Amino acid sequence: MPRRRIGFWYRFAAVLCKPPLVVLIKRHWRGMEHIPVEGGFITAVNHNSHIDPFAYGHFQYNTGRVPRFLAKSDLFRKGFVGAAMRGTGQIPVYRESTDALSAFRAAIDAVERGECVAFYPEGTLTRDPNGWPMTGKTGAARVALQTKCPVIPVAQWGANEVLPPYAKRFELFPRKTHRVLAGPPVDLARFYDREMTPELLKEATEVIMAAITRQLEEVRGEKAPARPYDPRRERIEQRHRTRAQTQRKVGQEEGQGT
């Protein structure tokens, strides 16, 4: 399947964004040979800075296969932003849909047209204290299993040193290096042609996230935690800790009152 031309809007965005990226951030990029030359595919990327879509987008743009990012469908209806989103071929996610597959119908269509669809499987900036990938959401796995397209795991590190997660101040000096490592396609064949149950999608997502994490271990030169950070599990454990602290405080106050 032929790949789509880059087009005016994407080239215009590149003219605006590439010069400051080149000046402010050094690059150490590996794994471009794993990016498919033709046909639709997914990249599954870790997310550790508000600016890493620009840094990763720079890498992906230079491969010749520009990324189409997923964004809330509302953004496509708003003036200049909507025009730019549509013009650069970004992909709306219909979160109001009651059917999970329908929510990603535009992503499925894009893959089938031969696009590179970029997923941040974590769904938000990592909350892991040391910047490792968290548990993932199932959107990337759902689209991959529906289309049987290649899923390329991409690990990145360095944009988070320029703008740490949830920080508001840039740390431009000394000049940071954006490191990217794209890996070979994740083997999801054992999940094909099976009912997309929550359990199956969760297992396929864990395989994708494990591949991203292995890539990031190589980039960082260190081992990730054995168990990835799970925001839901952390919220539950925090509630338990808060409840236990409250009970201890009540017990202490009762003991002082006797």
PDB file of C-alpha atoms in Angstrom:
ATOM      1  CA  MET A   1       0.000   0.000   0.000  1.00  0.00           C
ATOM      2  CA  PRO A   2       1.439   3.419  -0.913  1.00  0.00           C
ATOM      3  CA  ARG A   3       2.314   5.857   1.803  1.00  0.00           C
ATOM      4  CA  ARG A   4       0.585   9.207   1.981  1.00  0.00           C
ATOM      5  CA  ARG A   5       2.356  12.389   0.883  1.00  0.00           C
ATOM      6  CA  ILE A   6       3.447  14.659   3.707  1.00  0.00           C
ATOM      7  CA  GLY A   7       1.434  17.633   2.485  1.00  0.00           C
ATOM      8  CA  PHE A   8       1.495  21.402   3.027  1.00  0.00           C
ATOM      9  CA  TRP A   9       0.303  21.523   6.653  1.00  0.00           C
ATOM     10  CA  TYR A  10       2.839  19.007   7.905  1.00  0.00           C
ATOM     11  CA  ARG A  11       5.670  20.731   6.054  1.00  0.00           C
ATOM     12  CA  PHE A  12       4.502  24.070   7.487  1.00  0.00           C
ATOM     13  CA  ALA A  13       4.533  22.597  11.019  1.00  0.00           C
ATOM     14  CA  ALA A  14       8.027  21.230  10.371  1.00  0.00           C
ATOM     15  CA  VAL A  15       9.268  24.668   9.259  1.00  0.00           C
ATOM     16  CA  LEU A  16       8.015  26.099  12.558  1.00  0.00           C
ATOM     17  CA  CYS A  17       9.094  23.336  14.929  1.00  0.00           C
ATOM     18  CA  LYS A  18      12.322  21.841  13.593  1.00  0.00           C
ATOM     19  CA  PRO A  19      14.663  24.864  13.934  1.00  0.00           C
ATOM     20  CA  PRO A  20      14.196  25.308  17.720  1.00  0.00           C
ATOM     21  CA  LEU A  21      14.373  21.540  18.238  1.00  0.00           C
ATOM     22  CA  VAL A  22      17.646  21.337  16.294  1.00  0.00           C
ATOM     23  CA  VAL A  23      19.140  24.285  18.181  1.00  0.00           C
ATOM     24  CA  LEU A  24      18.022  23.378  21.693  1.00  0.00           C
ATOM     25  CA  ILE A  25      18.202  19.553  21.764  1.00  0.00           C
ATOM     26  CA  LYS A  26      20.914  17.168  20.617  1.00  0.00           C
ATOM     27  CA  ARG A  27      19.793  13.906  19.023  1.00  0.00           C
ATOM     28  CA  HIS A  28      20.829  10.273  19.368  1.00  0.00           C
ATOM     29  CA  TRP A  29      18.361   8.295  17.269  1.00  0.00           C
ATOM     30  CA  ARG A  30      18.507   4.583  16.519  1.00  0.00           C
ATOM     31  CA  GLY A  31      16.234   1.981  14.994  1.00  0.00           C
ATOM     32  CA  MET A  32      14.945   3.826  11.927  1.00  0.00           C
ATOM     33  CA  GLU A  33      15.497   0.621   9.969  1.00  0.00           C
ATOM     34  CA  HIS A  34      12.544  -0.870  11.845  1.00  0.00           C
ATOM     35  CA  ILE A  35      10.125   1.755  10.535  1.00  0.00           C
ATOM     36  CA  PRO A  36       8.143   0.199   7.644  1.00  0.00           C
ATOM     37  CA  VAL A  37       8.782   1.804   4.273  1.00  0.00           C
ATOM     38  CA  GLU A  38       5.265   1.110   3.013  1.00  0.00           C
ATOM     39  CA  GLY A  39       1.862   0.222   4.460  1.00  0.00           C
ATOM     40  CA  GLY A  40       0.038   1.151   7.614  1.00  0.00           C
ATOM     41  CA  PHE A  41       1.530   0.590  11.041  1.00  0.00           C
ATOM     42  CA  ILE A  42       1.381   1.716  14.662  1.00  0.00           C
ATOM     43  CA  THR A  43       4.148   3.198  16.757  1.00  0.00           C
ATOM     44  CA  ALA A  44       3.722   2.666  20.501  1.00  0.00           C
ATOM     45  CA  VAL A  45       5.691   5.349  22.351  1.00  0.00           C
ATOM     46  CA  ASN A  46       6.400   6.089  26.018  1.00  0.00           C
ATOM     47  CA  HIS A  47       5.303   9.507  27.277  1.00  0.00           C
ATOM     48  CA  ASN A  48       7.398  11.420  29.828  1.00  0.00           C
ATOM     49  CA  SER A  49       7.169  15.111  28.910  1.00  0.00           C
ATOM     50  CA  HIS A  50       4.633  17.562  27.521  1.00  0.00           C
ATOM     51  CA  ILE A  51       7.133  18.339  24.751  1.00  0.00           C
ATOM     52  CA  ASP A  52       8.007  14.778  23.770  1.00  0.00           C
ATOM     53  CA  PRO A  53       5.344  14.697  20.995  1.00  0.00           C
ATOM     54  CA  PHE A  54       7.446  17.355  19.248  1.00  0.00           C
ATOM     55  CA  ALA A  55      10.752  15.584  19.921  1.00  0.00           C
ATOM     56  CA  TYR A  56       9.400  12.170  18.897  1.00  0.00           C
ATOM     57  CA  GLY A  57       7.558  13.770  15.959  1.00  0.00           C
ATOM     58  CA  HIS A  58      10.905  15.169  14.768  1.00  0.00           C
ATOM     59  CA  PHE A  59      12.383  11.653  14.797  1.00  0.00           C
ATOM     60  CA  GLN A  60       9.395  10.159  13.033  1.00  0.00           C
ATOM     61  CA  TYR A  61       9.240  12.956  10.449  1.00  0.00           C
ATOM     62  CA  ASN A  62      12.869  12.292   9.535  1.00  0.00           C
ATOM     63  CA  THR A  63      12.066   8.650   8.755  1.00  0.00           C
ATOM     64  CA  GLY A  64       9.820   9.807   5.927  1.00  0.00           C
ATOM     65  CA  ARG A  65       6.780   8.244   7.595  1.00  0.00           C
ATOM     66  CA  VAL A  66       5.131  11.118   9.416  1.00  0.00           C
ATOM     67  CA  PRO A  67       3.111  10.261  12.527  1.00  0.00           C
ATOM     68  CA  ARG A  68      -0.620  10.799  12.837  1.00  0.00           C
ATOM     69  CA  PHE A  69      -1.345  11.405  16.510  1.00  0.00           C
ATOM     70  CA  LEU A  70      -4.612  10.635  18.251  1.00  0.00           C
ATOM     71  CA  ALA A  71      -6.466  13.562  19.834  1.00  0.00           C
ATOM     72  CA  LYS A  72      -9.886  14.329  21.267  1.00  0.00           C
ATOM     73  CA  SER A  73     -12.436  14.824  18.488  1.00  0.00           C
ATOM     74  CA  ASP A  74     -13.452  18.220  19.957  1.00  0.00           C
ATOM     75  CA  LEU A  75     -10.093  19.719  18.934  1.00  0.00           C
ATOM     76  CA  PHE A  76     -10.912  19.177  15.270  1.00  0.00           C
ATOM     77  CA  ARG A  77     -13.845  21.615  15.455  1.00  0.00           C
ATOM     78  CA  LYS A  78     -11.952  24.646  16.807  1.00  0.00           C
ATOM     79  CA  GLY A  79     -10.798  27.348  14.380  1.00  0.00           C
ATOM     80  CA  PHE A  80      -7.124  27.390  13.432  1.00  0.00           C
ATOM     81  CA  VAL A  81      -6.290  24.475  15.722  1.00  0.00           C
ATOM     82  CA  GLY A  82      -8.974  22.363  14.068  1.00  0.00           C
ATOM     83  CA  ALA A  83      -7.742  23.344  10.604  1.00  0.00           C
ATOM     84  CA  ALA A  84      -4.169  22.439  11.533  1.00  0.00           C
ATOM     85  CA  MET A  85      -5.244  19.120  13.068  1.00  0.00           C
ATOM     86  CA  ARG A  86      -7.223  18.215   9.974  1.00  0.00           C
ATOM     87  CA  GLY A  87      -4.560  19.520   7.595  1.00  0.00           C
ATOM     88  CA  THR A  88      -1.767  17.490   9.198  1.00  0.00           C
ATOM     89  CA  GLY A  89      -3.934  14.368   9.197  1.00  0.00           C
ATOM     90  CA  GLN A  90      -4.150  13.910  12.950  1.00  0.00           C
ATOM     91  CA  ILE A  91      -6.723  11.387  14.121  1.00  0.00           C
ATOM     92  CA  PRO A  92      -9.847  12.115  16.172  1.00  0.00           C
ATOM     93  CA  VAL A  93     -10.786   9.782  19.015  1.00  0.00           C
ATOM     94  CA  TYR A  94     -14.543   9.676  19.579  1.00  0.00           C
ATOM     95  CA  ARG A  95     -14.601   9.244  23.337  1.00  0.00           C
ATOM     96  CA  GLU A  96     -18.334   9.869  23.485  1.00  0.00           C
ATOM     97  CA  SER A  97     -18.899   6.599  21.615  1.00  0.00           C
ATOM     98  CA  THR A  98     -20.388   3.780  23.677  1.00  0.00           C
ATOM     99  CA  ASP A  99     -18.656   1.236  21.426  1.00  0.00           C
ATOM    100  CA  ALA A 100     -14.933   0.977  22.198  1.00  0.00           C
ATOM    101  CA  LEU A 101     -14.076  -0.066  18.637  1.00  0.00           C
ATOM    102  CA  SER A 102     -16.057   2.866  17.193  1.00  0.00           C
ATOM    103  CA  ALA A 103     -14.040   5.255  19.379  1.00  0.00           C
ATOM    104  CA  PHE A 104     -10.952   4.270  17.359  1.00  0.00           C
ATOM    105  CA  ARG A 105     -12.628   3.945  13.952  1.00  0.00           C
ATOM    106  CA  ALA A 106     -10.599   6.861  12.503  1.00  0.00           C
ATOM    107  CA  ALA A 107      -7.343   5.223  13.701  1.00  0.00           C
ATOM    108  CA  ILE A 108      -8.347   1.938  12.069  1.00  0.00           C
ATOM    109  CA  ASP A 109      -9.194   3.752   8.842  1.00  0.00           C
ATOM    110  CA  ALA A 110      -5.825   5.562   8.918  1.00  0.00           C
ATOM    111  CA  VAL A 111      -3.875   2.315   9.320  1.00  0.00           C
ATOM    112  CA  GLU A 112      -5.831   0.747   6.485  1.00  0.00           C
ATOM    113  CA  ARG A 113      -4.979   3.761   4.286  1.00  0.00           C
ATOM    114  CA  GLY A 114      -1.298   3.125   4.925  1.00  0.00           C
ATOM    115  CA  GLU A 115      -0.606   5.714   7.642  1.00  0.00           C
ATOM    116  CA  CYS A 116       1.745   5.691  10.625  1.00  0.00           C
ATOM    117  CA  VAL A 117      -0.545   6.011  13.656  1.00  0.00           C
ATOM    118  CA  ALA A 118       1.268   7.069  16.831  1.00  0.00           C
ATOM    119  CA  PHE A 119      -0.118   5.794  20.131  1.00  0.00           C
ATOM    120  CA  TYR A 120       0.878   6.775  23.638  1.00  0.00           C
ATOM    121  CA  PRO A 121      -0.464   3.594  25.262  1.00  0.00           C
ATOM    122  CA  GLU A 122      -0.136   5.008  28.786  1.00  0.00           C
ATOM    123  CA  GLY A 123      -2.763   7.598  27.849  1.00  0.00           C
ATOM    124  CA  THR A 124      -1.053  10.350  29.846  1.00  0.00           C
ATOM    125  CA  LEU A 125       2.348  11.411  31.152  1.00  0.00           C
ATOM    126  CA  THR A 126       3.985   8.724  33.221  1.00  0.00           C
ATOM    127  CA  ARG A 127       3.546   9.045  36.970  1.00  0.00           C
ATOM    128  CA  ASP A 128       6.284   6.553  37.720  1.00  0.00           C
ATOM    129  CA  PRO A 129       8.673   8.365  40.103  1.00  0.00           C
ATOM    130  CA  ASN A 130      11.663   7.403  37.952  1.00  0.00           C
ATOM    131  CA  GLY A 131      10.076   7.985  34.568  1.00  0.00           C
ATOM    132  CA  TRP A 132       9.492   4.368  33.524  1.00  0.00           C
ATOM    133  CA  PRO A 133       6.448   3.437  31.414  1.00  0.00           C
ATOM    134  CA  MET A 134       3.269   2.744  33.354  1.00  0.00           C
ATOM    135  CA  THR A 135       0.641   0.137  32.641  1.00  0.00           C
ATOM    136  CA  GLY A 136      -1.009   0.824  29.285  1.00  0.00           C
ATOM    137  CA  LYS A 137      -4.529   1.338  28.027  1.00  0.00           C
ATOM    138  CA  THR A 138      -5.868  -1.033  25.405  1.00  0.00           C
ATOM    139  CA  GLY A 139      -6.451   1.302  22.415  1.00  0.00           C
ATOM    140  CA  ALA A 140      -3.236   0.455  20.561  1.00  0.00           C
ATOM    141  CA  ALA A 141      -3.772  -3.276  21.042  1.00  0.00           C
ATOM    142  CA  ARG A 142      -7.386  -2.977  19.888  1.00  0.00           C
ATOM    143  CA  VAL A 143      -6.428  -1.237  16.636  1.00  0.00           C
ATOM    144  CA  ALA A 144      -3.456  -3.563  16.071  1.00  0.00           C
ATOM    145  CA  LEU A 145      -5.557  -6.706  16.462  1.00  0.00           C
ATOM    146  CA  GLN A 146      -8.345  -5.322  14.299  1.00  0.00           C
ATOM    147  CA  THR A 147      -5.971  -4.413  11.445  1.00  0.00           C
ATOM    148  CA  LYS A 148      -3.139  -6.937  12.037  1.00  0.00           C
ATOM    149  CA  CYS A 149      -0.680  -4.140  11.280  1.00  0.00           C
ATOM    150  CA  PRO A 150       2.910  -3.969  12.577  1.00  0.00           C
ATOM    151  CA  VAL A 151       3.346  -2.378  16.019  1.00  0.00           C
ATOM    152  CA  ILE A 152       6.734  -0.686  16.398  1.00  0.00           C
ATOM    153  CA  PRO A 153       7.807  -0.079  20.027  1.00  0.00           C
ATOM    154  CA  VAL A 154       9.558   3.277  20.422  1.00  0.00           C
ATOM    155  CA  ALA A 155      11.381   4.348  23.582  1.00  0.00           C
ATOM    156  CA  GLN A 156      12.467   7.933  24.105  1.00  0.00           C
ATOM    157  CA  TRP A 157      14.390   9.748  26.819  1.00  0.00           C
ATOM    158  CA  GLY A 158      15.645  13.315  27.037  1.00  0.00           C
ATOM    159  CA  ALA A 159      12.653  15.574  26.406  1.00  0.00           C
ATOM    160  CA  ASN A 160      11.806  14.915  30.065  1.00  0.00           C
ATOM    161  CA  GLU A 161      15.152  16.455  31.024  1.00  0.00           C
ATOM    162  CA  VAL A 162      14.200  19.632  29.156  1.00  0.00           C
ATOM    163  CA  LEU A 163      10.701  19.746  30.636  1.00  0.00           C
ATOM    164  CA  PRO A 164      10.158  17.148  33.401  1.00  0.00           C
ATOM    165  CA  PRO A 165       6.718  15.559  33.766  1.00  0.00           C
ATOM    166  CA  TYR A 166       4.172  17.982  35.254  1.00  0.00           C
ATOM    167  CA  ALA A 167       6.825  20.736  35.531  1.00  0.00           C
ATOM    168  CA  LYS A 168       6.289  24.272  34.221  1.00  0.00           C
ATOM    169  CA  ARG A 169       9.878  25.456  33.809  1.00  0.00           C
ATOM    170  CA  PHE A 170      12.183  24.457  30.968  1.00  0.00           C
ATOM    171  CA  GLU A 171      15.739  23.336  31.759  1.00  0.00           C
ATOM    172  CA  LEU A 172      17.523  24.141  28.514  1.00  0.00           C
ATOM    173  CA  PHE A 173      21.123  24.311  29.741  1.00  0.00           C
ATOM    174  CA  PRO A 174      23.303  22.435  29.555  1.00  0.00           C
ATOM    175  CA  ARG A 175      21.943  21.248  26.210  1.00  0.00           C
ATOM    176  CA  LYS A 176      20.101  17.935  26.565  1.00  0.00           C
ATOM    177  CA  THR A 177      20.124  14.911  24.248  1.00  0.00           C
ATOM    178  CA  HIS A 178      16.923  13.325  22.985  1.00  0.00           C
ATOM    179  CA  ARG A 179      17.519   9.581  22.691  1.00  0.00           C
ATOM    180  CA  VAL A 180      15.184   7.400  20.645  1.00  0.00           C
ATOM    181  CA  LEU A 181      15.305   3.666  20.023  1.00  0.00           C
ATOM    182  CA  ALA A 182      12.745   2.068  17.719  1.00  0.00           C
ATOM    183  CA  GLY A 183      12.560  -1.713  17.915  1.00  0.00           C
ATOM    184  CA  PRO A 184      11.370  -4.521  15.667  1.00  0.00           C
ATOM    185  CA  PRO A 185       7.612  -5.153  15.409  1.00  0.00           C
ATOM    186  CA  VAL A 186       5.952  -6.635  18.489  1.00  0.00           C
ATOM    187  CA  ASP A 187       4.803 -10.210  17.863  1.00  0.00           C
ATOM    188  CA  LEU A 188       1.040 -10.200  18.459  1.00  0.00           C
ATOM    189  CA  ALA A 189       0.201 -13.098  16.132  1.00  0.00           C
ATOM    190  CA  ARG A 190      -1.007 -15.312  18.972  1.00  0.00           C
ATOM    191  CA  PHE A 191      -3.790 -12.808  19.668  1.00  0.00           C
ATOM    192  CA  TYR A 192      -5.124 -12.642  16.104  1.00  0.00           C
ATOM    193  CA  ASP A 193      -8.572 -13.980  15.143  1.00  0.00           C
ATOM    194  CA  ARG A 194      -9.690 -14.315  18.747  1.00  0.00           C
ATOM    195  CA  GLU A 195     -12.548 -12.605  20.522  1.00  0.00           C
ATOM    196  CA  MET A 196     -11.414  -9.206  21.823  1.00  0.00           C
ATOM    197  CA  THR A 197     -12.233  -9.791  25.451  1.00  0.00           C
ATOM    198  CA  PRO A 198     -10.922  -7.385  28.114  1.00  0.00           C
ATOM    199  CA  GLU A 199      -8.521 -10.110  29.245  1.00  0.00           C
ATOM    200  CA  LEU A 200      -7.109 -10.613  25.739  1.00  0.00           C
ATOM    201  CA  LEU A 201      -6.692  -6.883  25.160  1.00  0.00           C
ATOM    202  CA  LYS A 202      -5.011  -6.475  28.552  1.00  0.00           C
ATOM    203  CA  GLU A 203      -2.554  -9.276  27.776  1.00  0.00           C
ATOM    204  CA  ALA A 204      -1.745  -7.871  24.316  1.00  0.00           C
ATOM    205  CA  THR A 205      -1.252  -4.419  25.863  1.00  0.00           C
ATOM    206  CA  GLU A 206       1.150  -5.847  28.444  1.00  0.00           C
ATOM    207  CA  VAL A 207       3.200  -7.389  25.612  1.00  0.00           C
ATOM    208  CA  ILE A 208       3.379  -4.001  23.860  1.00  0.00           C
ATOM    209  CA  MET A 209       4.320  -2.149  27.048  1.00  0.00           C
ATOM    210  CA  ALA A 210       6.986  -4.743  27.894  1.00  0.00           C
ATOM    211  CA  ALA A 211       8.574  -4.178  24.462  1.00  0.00           C
ATOM    212  CA  ILE A 212       8.646  -0.395  24.980  1.00  0.00           C
ATOM    213  CA  THR A 213      10.147  -0.858  28.435  1.00  0.00           C
ATOM    214  CA  ARG A 214      12.901  -3.157  27.120  1.00  0.00           C
ATOM    215  CA  GLN A 215      13.797  -0.517  24.550  1.00  0.00           C
ATOM    216  CA  LEU A 216      13.923   2.139  27.267  1.00  0.00           C
ATOM    217  CA  GLU A 217      16.142  -0.063  29.442  1.00  0.00           C
ATOM    218  CA  GLU A 218      18.642  -0.128  26.588  1.00  0.00           C
ATOM    219  CA  VAL A 219      18.396   3.632  26.089  1.00  0.00           C
ATOM    220  CA  ARG A 220      18.904   4.362  29.794  1.00  0.00           C
ATOM    221  CA  GLY A 221      21.359   1.548  30.509  1.00  0.00           C
ATOM    222  CA  GLU A 222      19.469   0.362  33.574  1.00  0.00           C
ATOM    223  CA  LYS A 223      16.726  -2.050  34.572  1.00  0.00           C
ATOM    224  CA  ALA A 224      13.104  -1.045  34.963  1.00  0.00           C
ATOM    225  CA  PRO A 225      11.091  -2.092  38.027  1.00  0.00           C
ATOM    226  CA  ALA A 226       9.798  -5.649  37.847  1.00  0.00           C
ATOM    227  CA  ARG A 227       6.229  -4.392  38.206  1.00  0.00           C
ATOM    228  CA  PRO A 228       5.193  -1.325  36.166  1.00  0.00           C
ATOM    229  CA  TYR A 229       3.564   1.590  37.931  1.00  0.00           C
ATOM    230  CA  ASP A 230      -0.225   1.227  37.868  1.00  0.00           C
ATOM    231  CA  PRO A 231      -2.119   4.465  38.614  1.00  0.00           C
ATOM    232  CA  ARG A 232      -5.269   2.586  39.546  1.00  0.00           C
ATOM    233  CA  ARG A 233      -3.410   0.309  41.959  1.00  0.00           C
ATOM    234  CA  GLU A 234      -1.612   3.328  43.417  1.00  0.00           C
ATOM    235  CA  ARG A 235      -4.924   5.129  44.066  1.00  0.00           C
ATOM    236  CA  ILE A 236      -6.308   2.080  45.862  1.00  0.00           C
ATOM    237  CA  GLU A 237      -3.156   1.695  47.953  1.00  0.00           C
ATOM    238  CA  GLN A 238      -3.180   5.410  48.765  1.00  0.00           C
ATOM    239  CA  ARG A 239      -6.774   5.146  50.006  1.00  0.00           C
ATOM    240  CA  HIS A 240      -5.763   2.204  52.179  1.00  0.00           C
ATOM    241  CA  ARG A 241      -2.813   4.172  53.586  1.00  0.00           C
ATOM    242  CA  THR A 242      -5.016   7.194  54.280  1.00  0.00           C
ATOM    243  CA  ARG A 243      -7.629   5.029  55.991  1.00  0.00           C
ATOM    244  CA  ALA A 244      -4.966   3.338  58.132  1.00  0.00           C
ATOM    245  CA  GLN A 245      -3.483   6.699  59.131  1.00  0.00           C
ATOM    246  CA  THR A 246      -6.930   7.983  60.071  1.00  0.00           C
ATOM    247  CA  GLN A 247      -7.626   4.908  62.174  1.00  0.00           C
ATOM    248  CA  ARG A 248      -4.283   5.271  63.973  1.00  0.00           C
ATOM    249  CA  LYS A 249      -4.955   8.929  64.673  1.00  0.00           C
ATOM    250  CA  VAL A 250      -8.420   8.164  66.052  1.00  0.00           C
ATOM    251  CA  GLY A 251      -6.943   5.425  68.220  1.00  0.00           C
ATOM    252  CA  GLN A 252      -4.288   7.768  69.580  1.00  0.00           C
ATOM    253  CA  GLU A 253      -6.850  10.457  70.373  1.00  0.00           C
ATOM    254  CA  GLU A 254      -9.093   7.940  72.127  1.00  0.00           C
ATOM    255  CA  GLY A 255      -6.097   6.678  74.139  1.00  0.00           C
ATOM    256  CA  GLN A 256      -5.245  10.227  75.223  1.00  0.00           C
ATOM    257  CA  GLY A 257      -8.818  10.827  76.290  1.00  0.00           C
ATOM    258  CA  THR A 258      -8.918   7.895  78.720  1.00  0.00           C
TER     259      THR A 258
END
